[in-house]
Amino acid sequence: MDSNLNLSQHPEVKQENLTADPMLCASREQWSGSYGGQSTGCQSDIEIQLGKLRDSLQIPERLLSVVRAYWNDLTAKNADILSREPCVHWLVGLVYIVDLDHRLPYGSADPQAQSGVVGRPVATVTDLVEEANISILEFFQSLGCIQDSLRLSNTVQASITDLKRKYLMMTALFDKFEKLFDEIVKPESESGIEAGQCSNQLSQLTELHENKALAWTLFVLTKGVLFSGSASLISLFQVLLCSLDYTLRTLPSFLLNPPFETVRRDSSENLDQYSMLRQLCDYCNASFEEVKSLHMSCWEPLVLSFSSNLGMVELPELIQSYLNTLAKEGDINELKFLEHSQHLMPRDERNAGPEVGMEVPMTPIRAALNTIDQLRNLLFMSKDEPSGRLLQFFQNCSNNPESAIQERVVTYREHFLSQYVAIAGKNQHNIAHQRYSMAVKLYYRVMESILIGEEERLSQSDFSTLLNNQAFQKSLLACSVEVVMATYTDSGKHHHMVAMTPSETDMSFPWILKVFDLKPYNFYKVLESFVKAEPKLTKDIIKHLQWVENKVLESAAWQGDSPLFTVLGTVCEEGLPRPIVPVTGQEDDARCSAFPADLFLSPSCGGRQGYNTPEASNVTFPRWSHSLNLFFNKVCKLAYHRLQKLCSLLQIQKDLTHMSWTCLEHCITKKPELLKDRHLDQILLCSLYAICKVADRERKFKTIINAYKDMPHAGQQVYRSILISGKQYDSIIVFYNQVFMQATKNFILQFSPSRCGGAVLSSVPKHMTSPLKGSPDKVYEVPGRRNFTISPMKMSPFKAPLTPTQMTPRSVKLYSFGEGLGSAEKLRAINESINAVKRPSPSGNPRSQKRLKFDQVDDASSSEFVDYQTVVVYRTASSVKGSGKGK
């Protein structure tokens, strides 16, 4: 094997002035596949469809020429996929993409975009789907295929993501709107109006549909003005409540159901303009204070600007105003929801109730409101100032941090408010103030809990150094703000169609790091301590913090200006190898704990330093700091878990998986410079490809990438745009040939079958218990007991139905033990069998009294959170048969 063979001599590899082993090289054919295909549809058919689009939508020829070029590129790569649907399905998607690029060639940084002067789109999204006669879901599927095949600009990628997010939220909001309107307003058959009644009441009856249209139109118009950028589901729902309040106050009381009928009658007598809004908030379990603040500060002044001389808004004028705005933005025509357009609502399941005996699923709005309600209840008794116990901790410090802490809270309040208003608009100042006040309450609450825990752990009460550590205090406050912001903004994930990530709003992570001028490597240190200190956080918030931690571990902490590289530089300057070893067992959990004092003051793993000494504030990173070790442990666990999943998708053998892990672990711990300004998954993909190739079990890069796309956390930027050097970015195939292989060639060649002995395989990381981690489905064995297993339950099937008559034959069995009902003897036998686990063995040797621990996997892509408080205990078939007992 000639390791110095020039790559330019290899027929499959792009001509580069590099030297490497051809056995390890990757060709571009493996990345992109064949480009020799032609469009399966006749070219004349394409021209006919483009001509129809040009005539009906008035598309200029200059855009159509670009659409043709995109179409040729698309058909060359995915001819088999495109042949499954009519070509017009794809053409309207290409028109949307080309038009976006034409209007915003420089993205959000375009001076025209910043000044608000942007050309009108050639067609709205609704025009495109109606012209192609497809549903919006089919339109999104076409866009997804185009995204996977073509390299689109960041502007287009962001616009498509934002469009999907808007559609998901508007679908949920319209569903909620219809339910509320139907529950509050009496239908025509129940209005109590008879033919002999006055004509005024009859006219009110005929205006019911108009009032419904008024409420929805008022909502879609005002929310577009109030929230020019990304808005959360809850913020939009609050605007919807304001619009409903306006409409209901114009209806006579006899058209409303109780208790709104009484509220409408009383409001006309006592002139309380907010009584109906208060009732709506109570009915929906929404915060009246927040909705009222929105109503007074921005919604009501906006509606007054729409009003006529008589002080009333007119529906035709509202519709025209909305259509004018729609023509400028080119989004979905949300008024079409009122028509139940099959293009926007392809599967109308509003009247399809749940199956008998099944639990009614929680709606996205209901889930979001519940999460907010839990946070409000958590902070109900808290104040936005230190408690008496916390003040006592401050006074016990040799250097009292109280004034510095309070000054910091005030300083960053101004920073937060200014940054929030800059994105959401000046009319959102009151809402921003409410969010920050909630965060301050949570900040003091968690700080007190952390100090109580540290006092018990360290048997000391002077925490001067920790409490005066600016990085710790800023991180703790920023984490509190992030929790509040995520509670109100992380809403798209509840929808079944698209798994929305928290990064899809303008004020989601890592926005908070910019507000507080924090580095991700320092911020992540407080996450696990935060969750431990506040056990009442909702599961959604814990999952969000897990997502944040994974974002830091995979890329954010590896940015070029990260303190991580300063720490690693200090280690290198000491001339010692980095003693960073992944955790291999649960016995190392204590050594790798995430206590704030350990992480922010960086004691070495060999011993604990004094935390209240003045010298500790200027401590330098030792050779093997606790913080550094824990960080690399977490990175290695995340990397190994993702590698396992990818190898499972590719059906790669365990020995090859282990070798790939050895290469990946070597890159992380011995070649961390490979990760600088890059993504962990990029190194993972290259490691897997290299090991498969050198072991003569090659998998094409295209095959690996296609499997990677199926992983929930995957993103196009991982394999399409990777730093090569300086400011040069290219695809993963170029990175592999020019950078990765050059740095790891000698190490990878150890895994060649021709090498005697081979490389020493790295130990596989074991699962480390963490409050941030969920767990996949898994069955656990009870130590010391054969044929007994414990499995975590996600949803219990033993939920009582609404009525006994709704029980199906299958569900009856779930409530029946034996042949007959009420078999107390059989239940007693089952309980005795399970309780026998606790009895001592006949030999007299005591059984282990250790508590059963659940291993938890670091899973960034898990969409479920397992509740370990509910488990199913059962016996296996072999144990039942061997017991000698009957059924």
mmCIF file of C-alpha atoms in Angstrom, residues 171 209 309 320 429 756 772 788 822:
data_model
loop_
_atom_site.group_PDB
_atom_site.id
_atom_site.type_symbol
_atom_site.label_atom_id
_atom_site.label_comp_id
_atom_site.label_asym_id
_atom_site.label_seq_id
_atom_site.Cartn_x
_atom_site.Cartn_y
_atom_site.Cartn_z
ATOM 1 C CA THR A 171 -54.433 25.336 11.813
ATOM 2 C CA HIS A 209 -72.000 33.977 10.263
ATOM 3 C CA ASN A 309 -66.271 57.506 12.119
ATOM 4 C CA GLN A 320 -59.569 44.407 1.827
ATOM 5 C CA HIS A 429 -42.759 46.338 26.086
ATOM 6 C CA CYS A 756 -1.298 -7.265 12.156
ATOM 7 C CA LEU A 772 -31.699 16.276 31.628
ATOM 8 C CA PHE A 788 -38.488 -10.650 36.472
ATOM 9 C CA GLY A 822 -64.067 -9.484 41.273
#
